[in-house]
Short mmCIF file of C-alpha atoms in Angstrom, two decimals:
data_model
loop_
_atom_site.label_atom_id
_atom_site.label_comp_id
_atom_site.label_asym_id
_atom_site.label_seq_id
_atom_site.Cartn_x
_atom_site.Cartn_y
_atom_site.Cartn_z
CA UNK A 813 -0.98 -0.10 33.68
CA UNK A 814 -2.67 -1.81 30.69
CA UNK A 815 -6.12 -0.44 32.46
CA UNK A 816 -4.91 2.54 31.88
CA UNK A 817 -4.57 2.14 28.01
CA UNK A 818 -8.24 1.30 28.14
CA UNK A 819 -8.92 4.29 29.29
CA UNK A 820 -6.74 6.31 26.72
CA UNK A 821 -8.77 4.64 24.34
CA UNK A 822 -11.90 5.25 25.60
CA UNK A 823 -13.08 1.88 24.86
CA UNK A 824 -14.44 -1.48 26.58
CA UNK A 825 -12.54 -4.80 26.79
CA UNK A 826 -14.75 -6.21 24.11
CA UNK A 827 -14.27 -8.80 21.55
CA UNK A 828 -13.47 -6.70 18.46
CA UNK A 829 -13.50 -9.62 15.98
CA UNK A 830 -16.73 -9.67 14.34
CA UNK A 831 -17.28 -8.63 11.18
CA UNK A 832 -20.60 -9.58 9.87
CA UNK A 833 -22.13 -9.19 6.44
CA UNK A 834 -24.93 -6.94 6.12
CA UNK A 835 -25.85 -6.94 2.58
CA UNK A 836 -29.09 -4.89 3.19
CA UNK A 837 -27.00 -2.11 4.82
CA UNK A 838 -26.25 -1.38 0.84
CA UNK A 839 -29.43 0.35 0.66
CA UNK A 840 -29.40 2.77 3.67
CA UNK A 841 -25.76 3.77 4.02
CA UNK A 842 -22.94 4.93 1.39
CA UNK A 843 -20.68 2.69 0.18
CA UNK A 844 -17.06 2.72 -0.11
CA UNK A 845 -15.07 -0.20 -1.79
CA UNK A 846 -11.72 -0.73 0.61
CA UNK A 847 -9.25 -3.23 -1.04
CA UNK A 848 -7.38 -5.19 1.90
CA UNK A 849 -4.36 -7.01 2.41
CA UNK A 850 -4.38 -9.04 5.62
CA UNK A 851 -1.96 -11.44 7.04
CA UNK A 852 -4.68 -12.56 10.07
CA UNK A 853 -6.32 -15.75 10.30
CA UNK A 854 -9.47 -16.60 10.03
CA UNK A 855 -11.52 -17.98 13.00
CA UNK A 856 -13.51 -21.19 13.43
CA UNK A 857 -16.38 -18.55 12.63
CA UNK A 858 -14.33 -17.36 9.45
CA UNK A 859 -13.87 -14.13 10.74
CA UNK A 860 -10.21 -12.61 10.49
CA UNK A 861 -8.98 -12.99 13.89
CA UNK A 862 -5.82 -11.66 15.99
CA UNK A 863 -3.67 -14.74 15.14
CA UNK A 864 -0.77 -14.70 12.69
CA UNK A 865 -0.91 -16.03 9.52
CA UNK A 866 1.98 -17.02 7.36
CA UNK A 867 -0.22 -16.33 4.66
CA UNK A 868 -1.47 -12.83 3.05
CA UNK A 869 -5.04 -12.89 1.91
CA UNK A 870 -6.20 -9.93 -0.70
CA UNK A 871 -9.59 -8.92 -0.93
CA UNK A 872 -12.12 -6.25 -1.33
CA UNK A 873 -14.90 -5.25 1.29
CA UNK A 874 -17.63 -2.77 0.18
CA UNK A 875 -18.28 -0.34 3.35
CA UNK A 876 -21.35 1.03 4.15
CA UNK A 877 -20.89 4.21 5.70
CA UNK A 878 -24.55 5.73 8.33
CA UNK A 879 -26.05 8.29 6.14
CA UNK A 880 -26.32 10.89 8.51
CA UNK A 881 -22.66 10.31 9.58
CA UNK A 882 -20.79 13.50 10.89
CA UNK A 883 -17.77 14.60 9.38
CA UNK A 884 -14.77 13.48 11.75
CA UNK A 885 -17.40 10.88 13.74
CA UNK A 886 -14.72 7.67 14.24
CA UNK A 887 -16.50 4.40 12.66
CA UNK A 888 -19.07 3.04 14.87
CA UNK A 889 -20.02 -0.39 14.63
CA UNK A 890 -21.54 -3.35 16.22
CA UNK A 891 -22.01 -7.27 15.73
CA UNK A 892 -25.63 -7.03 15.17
CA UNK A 893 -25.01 -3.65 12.64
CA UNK A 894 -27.60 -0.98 12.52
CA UNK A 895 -27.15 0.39 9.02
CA UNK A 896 -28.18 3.93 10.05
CA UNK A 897 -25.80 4.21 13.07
CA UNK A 898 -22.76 1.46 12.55
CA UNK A 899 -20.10 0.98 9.84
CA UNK A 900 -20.98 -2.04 8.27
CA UNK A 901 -19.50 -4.87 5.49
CA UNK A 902 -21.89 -4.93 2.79
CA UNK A 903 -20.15 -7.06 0.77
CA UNK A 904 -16.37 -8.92 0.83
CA UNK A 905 -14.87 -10.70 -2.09
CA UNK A 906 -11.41 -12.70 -1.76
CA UNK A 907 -9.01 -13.09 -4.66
CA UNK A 908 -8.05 -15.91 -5.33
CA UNK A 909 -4.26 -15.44 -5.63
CA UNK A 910 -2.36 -12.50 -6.15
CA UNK A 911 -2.26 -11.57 -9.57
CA UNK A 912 -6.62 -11.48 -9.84
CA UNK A 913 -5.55 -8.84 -7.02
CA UNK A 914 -3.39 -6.82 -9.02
CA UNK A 915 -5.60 -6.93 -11.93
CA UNK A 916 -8.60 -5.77 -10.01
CA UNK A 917 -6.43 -2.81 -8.89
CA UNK A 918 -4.88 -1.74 -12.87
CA UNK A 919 -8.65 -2.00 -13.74
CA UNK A 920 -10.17 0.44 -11.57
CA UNK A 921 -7.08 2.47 -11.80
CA UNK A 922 -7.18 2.95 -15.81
CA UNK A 923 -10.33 3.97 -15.13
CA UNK A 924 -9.32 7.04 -13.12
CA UNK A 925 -7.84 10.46 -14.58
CA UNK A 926 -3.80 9.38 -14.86
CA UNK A 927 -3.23 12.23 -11.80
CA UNK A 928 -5.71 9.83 -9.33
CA UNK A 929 -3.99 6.93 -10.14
CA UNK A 930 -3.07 6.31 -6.67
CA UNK A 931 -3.19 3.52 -3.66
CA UNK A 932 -3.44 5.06 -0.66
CA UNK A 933 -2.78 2.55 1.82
CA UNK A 934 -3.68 2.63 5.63
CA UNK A 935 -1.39 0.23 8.17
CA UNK A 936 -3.21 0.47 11.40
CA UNK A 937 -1.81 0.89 14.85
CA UNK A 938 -2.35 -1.08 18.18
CA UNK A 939 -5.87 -2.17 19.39
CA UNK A 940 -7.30 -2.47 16.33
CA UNK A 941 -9.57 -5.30 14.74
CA UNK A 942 -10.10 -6.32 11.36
CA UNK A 943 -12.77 -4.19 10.94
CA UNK A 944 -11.56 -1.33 12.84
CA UNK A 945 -9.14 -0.88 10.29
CA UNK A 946 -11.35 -1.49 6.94
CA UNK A 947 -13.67 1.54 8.67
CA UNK A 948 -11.13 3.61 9.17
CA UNK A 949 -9.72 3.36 5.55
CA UNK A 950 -13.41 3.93 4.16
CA UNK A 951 -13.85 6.97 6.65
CA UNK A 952 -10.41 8.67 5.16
CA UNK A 953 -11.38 8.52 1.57
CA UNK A 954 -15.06 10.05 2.48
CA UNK A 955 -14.04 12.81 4.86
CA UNK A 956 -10.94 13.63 2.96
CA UNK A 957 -12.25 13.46 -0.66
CA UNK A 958 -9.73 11.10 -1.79
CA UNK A 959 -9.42 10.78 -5.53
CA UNK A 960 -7.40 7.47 -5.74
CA UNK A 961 -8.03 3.91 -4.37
CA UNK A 962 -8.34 3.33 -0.58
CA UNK A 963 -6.41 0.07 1.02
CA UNK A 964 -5.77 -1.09 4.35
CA UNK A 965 -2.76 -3.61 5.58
CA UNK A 966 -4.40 -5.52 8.14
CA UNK A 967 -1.74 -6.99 10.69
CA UNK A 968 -2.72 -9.04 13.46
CA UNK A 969 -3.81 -6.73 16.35
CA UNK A 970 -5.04 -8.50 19.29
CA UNK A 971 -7.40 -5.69 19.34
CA UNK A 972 -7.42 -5.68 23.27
CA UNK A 973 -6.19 -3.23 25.34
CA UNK A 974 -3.74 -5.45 27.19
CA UNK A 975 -2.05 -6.81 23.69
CA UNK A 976 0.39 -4.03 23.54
CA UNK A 977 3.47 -6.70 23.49
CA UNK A 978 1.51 -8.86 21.57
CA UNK A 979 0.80 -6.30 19.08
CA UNK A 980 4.06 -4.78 18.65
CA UNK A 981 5.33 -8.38 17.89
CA UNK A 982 2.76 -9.09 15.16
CA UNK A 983 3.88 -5.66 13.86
CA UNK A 984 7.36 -7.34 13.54
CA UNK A 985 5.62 -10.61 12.30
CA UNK A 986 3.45 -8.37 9.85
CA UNK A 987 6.89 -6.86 7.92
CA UNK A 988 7.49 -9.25 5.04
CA UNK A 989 3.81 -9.46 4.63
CA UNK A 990 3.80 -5.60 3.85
CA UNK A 991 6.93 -5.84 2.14
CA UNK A 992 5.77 -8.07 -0.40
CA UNK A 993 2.23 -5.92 -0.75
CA UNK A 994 3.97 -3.00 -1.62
CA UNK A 995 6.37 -4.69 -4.40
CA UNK A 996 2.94 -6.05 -5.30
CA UNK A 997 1.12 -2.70 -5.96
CA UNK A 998 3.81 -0.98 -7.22
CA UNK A 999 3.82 -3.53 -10.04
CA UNK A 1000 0.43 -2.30 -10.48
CA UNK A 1001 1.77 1.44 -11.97
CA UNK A 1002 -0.05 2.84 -8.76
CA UNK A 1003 1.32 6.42 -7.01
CA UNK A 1004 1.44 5.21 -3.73
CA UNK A 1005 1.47 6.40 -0.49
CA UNK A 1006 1.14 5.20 3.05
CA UNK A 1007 -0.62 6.40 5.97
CA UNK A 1008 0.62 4.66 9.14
CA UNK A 1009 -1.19 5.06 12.47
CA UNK A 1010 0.52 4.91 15.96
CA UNK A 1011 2.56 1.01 16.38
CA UNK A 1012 1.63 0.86 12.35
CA UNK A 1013 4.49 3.52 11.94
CA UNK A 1014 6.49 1.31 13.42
CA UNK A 1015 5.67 -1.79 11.11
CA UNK A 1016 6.01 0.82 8.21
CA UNK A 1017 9.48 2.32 9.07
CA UNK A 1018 10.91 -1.48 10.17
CA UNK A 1019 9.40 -2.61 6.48
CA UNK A 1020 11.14 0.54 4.57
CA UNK A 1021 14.47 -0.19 6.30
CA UNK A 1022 14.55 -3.81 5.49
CA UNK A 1023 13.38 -3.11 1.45
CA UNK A 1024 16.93 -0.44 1.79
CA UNK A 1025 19.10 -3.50 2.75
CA UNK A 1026 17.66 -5.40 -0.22
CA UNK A 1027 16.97 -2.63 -3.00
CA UNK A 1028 19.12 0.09 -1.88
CA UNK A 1029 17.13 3.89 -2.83
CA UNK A 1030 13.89 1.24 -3.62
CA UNK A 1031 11.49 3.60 -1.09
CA UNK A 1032 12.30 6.67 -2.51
CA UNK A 1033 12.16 5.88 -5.84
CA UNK A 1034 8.75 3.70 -5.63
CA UNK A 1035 6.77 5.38 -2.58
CA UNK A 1036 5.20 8.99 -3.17
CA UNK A 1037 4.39 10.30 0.29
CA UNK A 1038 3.87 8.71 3.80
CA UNK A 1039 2.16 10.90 6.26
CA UNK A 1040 2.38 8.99 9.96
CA UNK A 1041 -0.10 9.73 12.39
CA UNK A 1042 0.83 9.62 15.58
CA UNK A 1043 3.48 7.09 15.46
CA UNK A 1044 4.42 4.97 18.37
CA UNK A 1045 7.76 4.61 18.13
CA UNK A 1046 10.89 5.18 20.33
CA UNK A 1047 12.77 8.83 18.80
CA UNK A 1048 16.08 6.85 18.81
CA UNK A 1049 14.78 3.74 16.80
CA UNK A 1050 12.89 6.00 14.54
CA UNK A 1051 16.49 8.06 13.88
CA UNK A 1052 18.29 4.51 13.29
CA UNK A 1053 15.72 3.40 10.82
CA UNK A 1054 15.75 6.74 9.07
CA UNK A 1055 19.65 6.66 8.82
CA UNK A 1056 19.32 2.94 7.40
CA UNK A 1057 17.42 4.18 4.79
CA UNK A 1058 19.11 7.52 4.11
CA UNK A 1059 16.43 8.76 1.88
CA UNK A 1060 12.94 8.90 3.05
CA UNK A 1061 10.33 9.01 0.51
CA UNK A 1062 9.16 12.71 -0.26
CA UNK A 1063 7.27 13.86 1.17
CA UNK A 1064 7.43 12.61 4.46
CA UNK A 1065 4.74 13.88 7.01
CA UNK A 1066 4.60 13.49 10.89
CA UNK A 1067 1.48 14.34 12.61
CA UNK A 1068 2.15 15.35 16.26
CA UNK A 1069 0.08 16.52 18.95
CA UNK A 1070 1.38 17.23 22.52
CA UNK A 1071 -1.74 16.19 24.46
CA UNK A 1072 -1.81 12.46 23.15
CA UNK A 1073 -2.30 11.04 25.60
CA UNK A 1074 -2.03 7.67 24.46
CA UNK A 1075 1.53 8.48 23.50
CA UNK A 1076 2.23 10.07 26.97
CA UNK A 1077 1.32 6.93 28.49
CA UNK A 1078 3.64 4.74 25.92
CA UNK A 1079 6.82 7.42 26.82
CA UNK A 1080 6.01 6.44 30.85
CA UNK A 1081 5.76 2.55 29.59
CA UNK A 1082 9.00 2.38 27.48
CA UNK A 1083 10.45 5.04 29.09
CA UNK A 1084 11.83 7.33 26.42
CA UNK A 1085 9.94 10.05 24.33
CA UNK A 1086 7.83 8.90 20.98
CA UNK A 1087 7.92 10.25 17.37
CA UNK A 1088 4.43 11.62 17.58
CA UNK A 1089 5.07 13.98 20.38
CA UNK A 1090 7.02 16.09 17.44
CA UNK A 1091 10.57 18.12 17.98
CA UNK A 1092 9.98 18.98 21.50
CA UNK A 1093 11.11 15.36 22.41
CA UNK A 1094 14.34 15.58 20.46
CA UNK A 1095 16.16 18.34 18.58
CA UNK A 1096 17.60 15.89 16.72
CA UNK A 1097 14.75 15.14 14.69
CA UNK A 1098 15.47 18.54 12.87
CA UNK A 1099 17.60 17.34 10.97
CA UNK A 1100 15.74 15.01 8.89
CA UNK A 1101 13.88 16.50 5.65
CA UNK A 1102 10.63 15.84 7.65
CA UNK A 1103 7.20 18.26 7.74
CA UNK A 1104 5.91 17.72 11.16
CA UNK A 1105 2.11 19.26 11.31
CA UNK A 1106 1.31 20.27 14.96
CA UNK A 1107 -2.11 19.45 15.68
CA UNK A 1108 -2.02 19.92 19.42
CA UNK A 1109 -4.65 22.96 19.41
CA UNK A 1110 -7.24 20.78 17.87
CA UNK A 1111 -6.80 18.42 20.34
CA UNK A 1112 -10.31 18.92 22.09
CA UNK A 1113 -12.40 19.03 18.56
CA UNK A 1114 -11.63 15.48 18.50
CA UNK A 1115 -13.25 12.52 19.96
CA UNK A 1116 -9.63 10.76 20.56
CA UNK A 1117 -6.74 12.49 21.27
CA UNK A 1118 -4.53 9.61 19.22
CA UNK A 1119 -6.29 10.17 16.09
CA UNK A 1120 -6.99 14.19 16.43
CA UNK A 1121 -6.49 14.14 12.27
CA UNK A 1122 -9.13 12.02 11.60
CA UNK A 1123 -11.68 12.99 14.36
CA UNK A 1124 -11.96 16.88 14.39
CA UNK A 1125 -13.94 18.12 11.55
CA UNK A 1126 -12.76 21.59 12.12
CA UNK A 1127 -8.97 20.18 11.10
CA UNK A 1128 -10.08 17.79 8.25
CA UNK A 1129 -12.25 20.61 7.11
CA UNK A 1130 -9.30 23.20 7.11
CA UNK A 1131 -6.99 20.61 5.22
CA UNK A 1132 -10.10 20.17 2.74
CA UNK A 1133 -8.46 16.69 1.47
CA UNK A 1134 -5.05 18.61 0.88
CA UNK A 1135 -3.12 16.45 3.36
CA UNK A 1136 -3.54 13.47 1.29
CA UNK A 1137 -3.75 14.89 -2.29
CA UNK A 1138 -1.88 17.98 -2.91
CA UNK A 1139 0.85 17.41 -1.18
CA UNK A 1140 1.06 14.17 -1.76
CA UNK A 1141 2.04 14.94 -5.33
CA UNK A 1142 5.40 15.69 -7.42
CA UNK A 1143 3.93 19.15 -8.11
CA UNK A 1144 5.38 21.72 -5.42
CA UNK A 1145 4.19 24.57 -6.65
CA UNK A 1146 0.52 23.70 -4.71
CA UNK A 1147 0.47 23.95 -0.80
CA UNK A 1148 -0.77 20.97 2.01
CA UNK A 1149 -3.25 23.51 2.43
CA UNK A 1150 -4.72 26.59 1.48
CA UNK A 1151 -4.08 28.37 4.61
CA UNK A 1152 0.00 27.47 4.07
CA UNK A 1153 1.98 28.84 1.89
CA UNK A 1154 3.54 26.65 -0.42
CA UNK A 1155 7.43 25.73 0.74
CA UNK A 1156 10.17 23.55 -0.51
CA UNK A 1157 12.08 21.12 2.32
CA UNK A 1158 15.66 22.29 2.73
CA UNK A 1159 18.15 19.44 2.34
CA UNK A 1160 18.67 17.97 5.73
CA UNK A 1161 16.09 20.65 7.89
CA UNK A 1162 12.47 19.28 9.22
CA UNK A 1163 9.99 22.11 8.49
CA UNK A 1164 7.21 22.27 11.63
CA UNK A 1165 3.25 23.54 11.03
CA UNK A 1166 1.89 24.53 14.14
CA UNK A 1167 -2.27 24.81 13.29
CA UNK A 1168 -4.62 26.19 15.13
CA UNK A 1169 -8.48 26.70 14.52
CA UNK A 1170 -7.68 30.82 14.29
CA UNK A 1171 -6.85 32.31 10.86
CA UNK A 1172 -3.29 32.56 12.20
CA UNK A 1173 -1.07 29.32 11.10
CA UNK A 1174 2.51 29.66 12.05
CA UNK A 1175 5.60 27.70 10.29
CA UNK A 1176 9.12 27.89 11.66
CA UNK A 1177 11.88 26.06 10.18
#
């Protein structure tokens, strides 16, 4: 079975752990500065590895992006980096304790116009490496013209495809970590908002519930969007979590496709339907003040079918950064894209966008 996930993937059983520094990379490739929070251990090499930590590190890595990088291409990259094909760590500075962290942040921040004072932060899903996830956080704020500060929570992946029970139990390992980063960034005076990936949605919505049972109405008050791509997580224990918390942070975006196929498979594994497969798995998911975006006809502009958002430039070009920005705001009167209309949630009613690449976008409610 766990072949199989290698498959979905489309990736080798390879060691995913390096992450070398390639400080001459700085002079072919762009560079994107990706501030990290990562509860991994380091290696005997001193690369951050798939083991648990009991402590949360905080850095910064500079990303250097391959110039003549595609729009949608996912993050190639390498242990021996070729700075005009591979992602690559230019640079990576650790704090020394928290509060250098949070001071690095408020700088860069008050120097931003006060609407981009934001931390958009990326908690990546299963199969993932250290790197993996830095990439991916550098390729979201290129592609989709991000205005405020990329972040990633890095949580101990095994980044194999046979560590899916490993991985969903460092996800569970990985929730006071993220707890704690998010009290620590909202002391910061950052907008916030959090982009979870696959299992990360799960380590997001388990973290969210357990803030409610300590700061009742914290989320809602504190966080100013999630959008979860793909999450990997059962409908049911998505609906208790939700009801835990009784009011999700708004707005609250689901990105669904029905040909994930990585998501089919997990269904078939666990044996019940998954968030990311959208309303068709459960009605009762319309009853949640939820946008669910319906990527499903996009599905073969991408290169993976678990991550169509990020990988079809034909979709990140029609959402033109909206996705994360515009909507991601207080302001309602602007749309999640030009091509929608802009609409207010009705109390307790999911609204769905079905896109497709033809000028026709239909929304039902």
């Amino acid at each position: 079975m766990f072949s199989l996930l290698a498959i979905v993937f489309l990736a080798a059983c390879t060691d995913r752990t390096p992450a070398p520094l390639v400080p001459e990379a700085a002079q072919t490739g762009t560079i994107v500065p990706v501030y990290v929070a990562t509860n991994r251990a380091r290696n005997e090499v001193g690369y951050f590895s798939d083991k648990r930590s009991s402590v949360t590190r905080f850095l910064i890595s500079d990303v250097s992006m391959p110039p003549n990088r595609v729009l949608g291409d996912a993050p190639l990259y390498s242990a021996k980096p070729n700075p005009n094909r591979h992602f690559a760590l230019v640079d990576q500075t650790e704090f020394s304790n928290e509060a250098a962290f949070s001071n690095s942040i408020r700088r860069k921040l008050g120097a931003l116009p006060r609407e981009n004072r934001e931390v958009v932060l990326y908690v990546h899903g299963y199969y993932n490496g250290y790197a993996d996830s830095v990439f991916r956080s550098a390729q979201m704020k290129s592609d989709f013209t991000m205005p405020g500060i990329p972040m990633v929570f890095s949580w101990p992946s095994a980044g194999h495809p046979a560590g899916y029970t490993y991985d969903r139990e460092s996800a569970l390992f990985a929730r006071d970590a993220l707890e704690e980063t998010l009290y620590l960034l909202h002391r910061t005076g950052a907008k916030i908002q959090i982009v979870g990936h696959s299992m990360g949605g799960l380590l997001v919505m388990e973290t969210l519930r357990q803030i409610e049972i300590r700061f009742p109405g914290w989320a809602a008050a504190n966080i100013d969007g999630i959008a979860m791509i793909s999450p990997d997580i059962a409908v049911d224990v998505f609906l208790e979590q939700a009801n835990r918390i009784r009011r999700l942070p708004d707005p609250f975006l689901v990105v669904t496709s029905e040909y994930d196929r990585a998501l089919k498979l997990s269904s078939r594994v666990n044996n019940e339907g998954r968030l990311g497969q959208g309303l068709s798995v459960d009605d009762r998911l319309a009853e949640l003040p939820i946008i669910f975006l319906d990527v499903s006809e996009f599905n073969e502009d991408a290169g993976n079918s678990h991550f169509v958002l990020l990988e079809s430039p034909a979709l990140i070009a029609m959402l033109e950064g909206a996705a994360l920005n515009s909507e991601f705001t207080r302001d309602r009167s602007r749309s999640m894209m030009d091509m929608i209309s802009s609409t207010r949630l009705r109390a307790n009613r999911a609204v769905v966008y079905e896109l497709s690449p033809s000028p026709q976008v239909a929304a039902r409610r």
